[in-house]
XYZ file of N, CA, C and O in Angstrom:
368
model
N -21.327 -17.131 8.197
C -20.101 -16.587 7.689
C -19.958 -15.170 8.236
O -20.962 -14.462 8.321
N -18.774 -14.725 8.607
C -18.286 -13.110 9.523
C -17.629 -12.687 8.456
O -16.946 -13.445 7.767
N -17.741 -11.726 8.276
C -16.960 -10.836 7.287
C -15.924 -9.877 7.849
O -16.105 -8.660 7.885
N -14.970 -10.407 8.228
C -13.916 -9.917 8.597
C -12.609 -8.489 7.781
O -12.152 -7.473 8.304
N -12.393 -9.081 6.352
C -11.589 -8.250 6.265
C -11.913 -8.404 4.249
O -11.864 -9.535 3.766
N -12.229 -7.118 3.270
C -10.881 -6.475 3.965
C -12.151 -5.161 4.422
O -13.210 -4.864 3.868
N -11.507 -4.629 5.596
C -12.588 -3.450 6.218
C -12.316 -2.188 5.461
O -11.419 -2.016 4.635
N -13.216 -1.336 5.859
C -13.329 0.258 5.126
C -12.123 0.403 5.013
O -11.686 0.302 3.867
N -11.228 0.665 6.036
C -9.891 1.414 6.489
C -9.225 0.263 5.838
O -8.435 0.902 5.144
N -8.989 -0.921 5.578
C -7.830 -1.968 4.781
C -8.206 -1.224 3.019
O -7.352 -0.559 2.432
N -9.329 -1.453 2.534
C -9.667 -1.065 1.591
C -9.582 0.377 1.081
O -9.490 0.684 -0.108
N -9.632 1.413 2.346
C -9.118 2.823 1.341
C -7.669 3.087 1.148
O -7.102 3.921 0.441
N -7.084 1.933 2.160
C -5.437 2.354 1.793
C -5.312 1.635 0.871
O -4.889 2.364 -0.026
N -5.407 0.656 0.501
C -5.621 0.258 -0.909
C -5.991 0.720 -1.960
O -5.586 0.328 -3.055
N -6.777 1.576 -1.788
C -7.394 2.178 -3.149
C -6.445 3.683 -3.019
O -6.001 4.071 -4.100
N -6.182 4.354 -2.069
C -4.897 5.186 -1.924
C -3.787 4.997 -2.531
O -3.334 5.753 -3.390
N -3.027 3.501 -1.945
C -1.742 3.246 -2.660
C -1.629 2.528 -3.885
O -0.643 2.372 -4.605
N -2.747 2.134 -4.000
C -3.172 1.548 -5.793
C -2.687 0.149 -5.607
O -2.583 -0.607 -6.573
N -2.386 -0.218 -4.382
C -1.460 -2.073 -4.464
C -2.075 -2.853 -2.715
O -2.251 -2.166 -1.709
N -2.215 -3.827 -2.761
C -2.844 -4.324 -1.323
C -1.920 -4.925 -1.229
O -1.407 -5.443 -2.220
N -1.293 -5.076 0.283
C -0.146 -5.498 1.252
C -0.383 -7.237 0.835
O 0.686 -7.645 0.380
N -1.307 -8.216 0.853
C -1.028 -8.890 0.525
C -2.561 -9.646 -0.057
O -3.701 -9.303 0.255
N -2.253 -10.478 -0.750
C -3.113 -11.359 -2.015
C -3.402 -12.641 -1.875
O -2.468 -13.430 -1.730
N -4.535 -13.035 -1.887
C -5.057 -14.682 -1.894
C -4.067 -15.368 -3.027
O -3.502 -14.878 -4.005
N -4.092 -16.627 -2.519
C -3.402 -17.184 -3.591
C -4.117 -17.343 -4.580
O -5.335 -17.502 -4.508
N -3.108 -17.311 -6.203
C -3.472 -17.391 -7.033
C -4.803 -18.073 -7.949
O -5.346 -17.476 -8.878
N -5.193 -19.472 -7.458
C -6.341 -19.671 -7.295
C -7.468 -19.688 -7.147
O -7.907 -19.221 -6.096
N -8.344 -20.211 -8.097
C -9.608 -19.722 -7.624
C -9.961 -20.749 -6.734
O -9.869 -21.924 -7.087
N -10.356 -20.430 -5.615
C -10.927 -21.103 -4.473
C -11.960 -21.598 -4.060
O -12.424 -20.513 -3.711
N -12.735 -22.296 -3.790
C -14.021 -22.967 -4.109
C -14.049 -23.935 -2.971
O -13.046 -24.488 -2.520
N -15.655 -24.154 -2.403
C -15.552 -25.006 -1.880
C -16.817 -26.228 -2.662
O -17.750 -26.047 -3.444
N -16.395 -27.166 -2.145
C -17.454 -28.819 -3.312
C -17.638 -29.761 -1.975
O -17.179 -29.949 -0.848
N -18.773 -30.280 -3.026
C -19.716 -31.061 -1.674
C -20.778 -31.626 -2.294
O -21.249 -31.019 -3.256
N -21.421 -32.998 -1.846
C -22.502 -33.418 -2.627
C -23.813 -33.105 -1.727
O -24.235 -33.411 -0.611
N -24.170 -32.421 -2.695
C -26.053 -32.139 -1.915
C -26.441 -32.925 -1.946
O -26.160 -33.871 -2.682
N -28.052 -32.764 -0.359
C -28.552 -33.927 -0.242
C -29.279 -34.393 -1.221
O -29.903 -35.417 -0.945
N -29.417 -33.917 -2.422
C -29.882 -34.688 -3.408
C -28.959 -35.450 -4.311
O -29.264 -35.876 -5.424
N -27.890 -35.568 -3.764
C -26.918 -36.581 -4.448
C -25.818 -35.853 -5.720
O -24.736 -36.304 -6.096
N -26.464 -34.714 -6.147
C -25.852 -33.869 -6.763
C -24.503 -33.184 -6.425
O -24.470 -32.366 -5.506
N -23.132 -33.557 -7.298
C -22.005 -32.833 -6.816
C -22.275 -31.446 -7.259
O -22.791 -31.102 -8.322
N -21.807 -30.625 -6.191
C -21.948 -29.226 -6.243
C -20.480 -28.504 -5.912
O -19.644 -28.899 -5.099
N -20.410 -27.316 -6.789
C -19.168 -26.726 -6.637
C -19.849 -24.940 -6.257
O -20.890 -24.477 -6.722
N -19.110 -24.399 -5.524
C -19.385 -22.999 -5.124
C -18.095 -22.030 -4.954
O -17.477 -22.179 -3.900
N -17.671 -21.173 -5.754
C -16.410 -20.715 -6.041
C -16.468 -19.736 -5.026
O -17.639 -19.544 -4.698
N -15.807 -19.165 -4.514
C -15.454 -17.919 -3.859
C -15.405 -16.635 -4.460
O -14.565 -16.621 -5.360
N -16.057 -15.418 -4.285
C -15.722 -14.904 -4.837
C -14.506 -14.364 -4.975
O -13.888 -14.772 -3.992
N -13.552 -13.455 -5.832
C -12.597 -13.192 -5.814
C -12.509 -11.504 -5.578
O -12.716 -10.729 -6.512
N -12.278 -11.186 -4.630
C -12.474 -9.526 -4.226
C -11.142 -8.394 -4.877
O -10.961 -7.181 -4.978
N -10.514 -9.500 -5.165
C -9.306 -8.484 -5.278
C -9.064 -8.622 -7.023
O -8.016 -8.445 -7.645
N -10.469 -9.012 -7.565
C -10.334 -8.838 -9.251
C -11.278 -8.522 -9.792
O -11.633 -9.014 -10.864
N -12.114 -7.312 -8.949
C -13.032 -6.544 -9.419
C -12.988 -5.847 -10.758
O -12.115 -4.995 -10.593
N -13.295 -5.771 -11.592
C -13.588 -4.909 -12.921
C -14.392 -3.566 -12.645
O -15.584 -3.424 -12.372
N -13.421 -2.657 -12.794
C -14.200 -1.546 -12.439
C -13.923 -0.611 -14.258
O -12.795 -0.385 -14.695
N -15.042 -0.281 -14.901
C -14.922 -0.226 -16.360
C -14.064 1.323 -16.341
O -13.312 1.218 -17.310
N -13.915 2.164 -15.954
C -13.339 3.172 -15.804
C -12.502 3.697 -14.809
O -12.929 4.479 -13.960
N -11.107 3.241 -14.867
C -9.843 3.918 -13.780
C -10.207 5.038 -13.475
O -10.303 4.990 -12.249
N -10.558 6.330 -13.905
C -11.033 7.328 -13.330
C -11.629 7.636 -11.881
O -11.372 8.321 -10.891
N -12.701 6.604 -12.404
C -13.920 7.000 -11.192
C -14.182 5.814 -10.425
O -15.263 5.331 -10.089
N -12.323 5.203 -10.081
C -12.210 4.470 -9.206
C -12.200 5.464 -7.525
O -11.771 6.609 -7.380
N -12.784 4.608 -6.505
C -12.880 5.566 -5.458
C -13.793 4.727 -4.548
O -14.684 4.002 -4.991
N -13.466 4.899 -3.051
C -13.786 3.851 -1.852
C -15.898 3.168 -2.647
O -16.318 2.047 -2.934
N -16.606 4.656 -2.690
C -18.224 4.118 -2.791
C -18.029 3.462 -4.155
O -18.774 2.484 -4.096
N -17.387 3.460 -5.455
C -17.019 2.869 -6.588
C -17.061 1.671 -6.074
O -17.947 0.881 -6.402
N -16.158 1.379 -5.240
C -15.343 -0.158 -5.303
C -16.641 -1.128 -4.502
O -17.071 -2.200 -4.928
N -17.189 -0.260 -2.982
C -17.885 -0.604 -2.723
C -19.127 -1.022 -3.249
O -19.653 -1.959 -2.649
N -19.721 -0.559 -4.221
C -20.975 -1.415 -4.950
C -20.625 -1.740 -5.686
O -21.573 -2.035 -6.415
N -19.511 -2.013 -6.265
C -19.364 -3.385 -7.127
C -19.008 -4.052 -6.039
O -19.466 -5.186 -6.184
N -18.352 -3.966 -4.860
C -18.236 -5.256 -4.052
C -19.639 -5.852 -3.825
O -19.692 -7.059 -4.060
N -20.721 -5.309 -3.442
C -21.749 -5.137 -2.674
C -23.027 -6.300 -4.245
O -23.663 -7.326 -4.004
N -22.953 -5.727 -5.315
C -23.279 -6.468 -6.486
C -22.155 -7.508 -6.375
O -22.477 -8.031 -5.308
N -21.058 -8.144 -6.773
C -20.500 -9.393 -6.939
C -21.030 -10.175 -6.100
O -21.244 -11.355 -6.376
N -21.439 -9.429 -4.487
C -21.742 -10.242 -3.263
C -22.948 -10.628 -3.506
O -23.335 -11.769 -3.257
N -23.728 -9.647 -4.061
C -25.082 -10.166 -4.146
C -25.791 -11.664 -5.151
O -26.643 -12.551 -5.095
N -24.440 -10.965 -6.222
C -25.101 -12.188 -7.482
C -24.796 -13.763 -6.574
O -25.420 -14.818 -6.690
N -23.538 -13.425 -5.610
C -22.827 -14.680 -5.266
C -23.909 -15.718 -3.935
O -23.896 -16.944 -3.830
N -24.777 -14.688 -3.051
C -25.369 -14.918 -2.528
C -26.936 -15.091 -3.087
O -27.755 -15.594 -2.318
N -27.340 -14.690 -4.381
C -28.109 -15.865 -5.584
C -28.280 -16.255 -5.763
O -29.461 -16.602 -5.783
N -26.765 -17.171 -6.442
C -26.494 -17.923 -6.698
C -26.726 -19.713 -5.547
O -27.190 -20.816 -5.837
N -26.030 -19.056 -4.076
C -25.805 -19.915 -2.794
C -27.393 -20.216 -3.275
O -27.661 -21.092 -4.097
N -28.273 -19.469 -2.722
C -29.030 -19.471 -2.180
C -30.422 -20.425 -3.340
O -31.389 -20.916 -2.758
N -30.332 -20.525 -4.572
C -30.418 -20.872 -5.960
C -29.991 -22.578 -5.612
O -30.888 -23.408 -5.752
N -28.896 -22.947 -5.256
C -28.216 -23.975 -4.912
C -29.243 -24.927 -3.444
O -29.625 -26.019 -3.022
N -29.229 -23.698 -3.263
C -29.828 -24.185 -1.661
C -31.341 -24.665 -2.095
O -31.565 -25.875 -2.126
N -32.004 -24.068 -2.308
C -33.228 -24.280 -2.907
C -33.619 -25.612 -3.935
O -34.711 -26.176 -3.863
N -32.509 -26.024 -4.927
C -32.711 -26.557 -5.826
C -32.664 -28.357 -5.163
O -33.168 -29.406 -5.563
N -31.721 -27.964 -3.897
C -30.816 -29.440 -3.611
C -31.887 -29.526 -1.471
O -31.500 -30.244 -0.549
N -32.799 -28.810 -1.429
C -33.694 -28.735 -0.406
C -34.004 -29.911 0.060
O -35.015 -30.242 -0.559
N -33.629 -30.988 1.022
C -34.542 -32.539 0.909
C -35.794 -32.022 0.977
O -36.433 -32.793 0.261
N -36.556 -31.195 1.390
C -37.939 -31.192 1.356
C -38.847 -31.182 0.217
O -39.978 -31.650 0.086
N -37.784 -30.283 -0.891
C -38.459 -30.407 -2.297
C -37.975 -31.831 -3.243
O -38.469 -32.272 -4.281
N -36.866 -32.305 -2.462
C -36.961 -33.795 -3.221
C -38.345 -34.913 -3.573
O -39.415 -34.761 -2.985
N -38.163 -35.887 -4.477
C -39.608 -36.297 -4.474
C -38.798 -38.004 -4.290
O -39.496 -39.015 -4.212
């Protein structure tokens, strides 16, 4: 996976003009698939543009960035949690 957008410079004009030019659709987005252990599996996307940041104040580019940087992490956890569980090698 490339991580394309949104970059430093998309993201501080955003956090400048308080509104982003444009928005994923409404949806939460996900992709599903049955692991090779036969198990249906669902894996949501995260959603970047509905960060909870607990204080408007001390909103600001390094703010936004580690909560991006934590959502990414729990989300890549999680993948990776998935990956492990549904392994054919650990199948019996």
């Amino acid at each position: 996976m490339e991580h394309k957008s949104p970059t430093s410079d998309e993201l501080s004009k955003e956090i400048n003009s308080m509104i982003a030019e444009a928005l994923p659709v409404d949806k939460n987005r996900y992709v599903d698939f049955v692991a090779s252990n036969g198990k249906y599996s669902k894996i949501f996307y995260p959603n970047l543009f509905r960060l909870k940041i607990k204080d408007n104040a001390k909103i600001s580019y390094a703010t936004i960035a580690e909560e991006l940087d934590k959502v990414l992490a729990e989300k890549s956890k999680e993948i990776n949690e998935l990956i492990r569980a549904s392994n054919p090698s650990s199948l019996n």
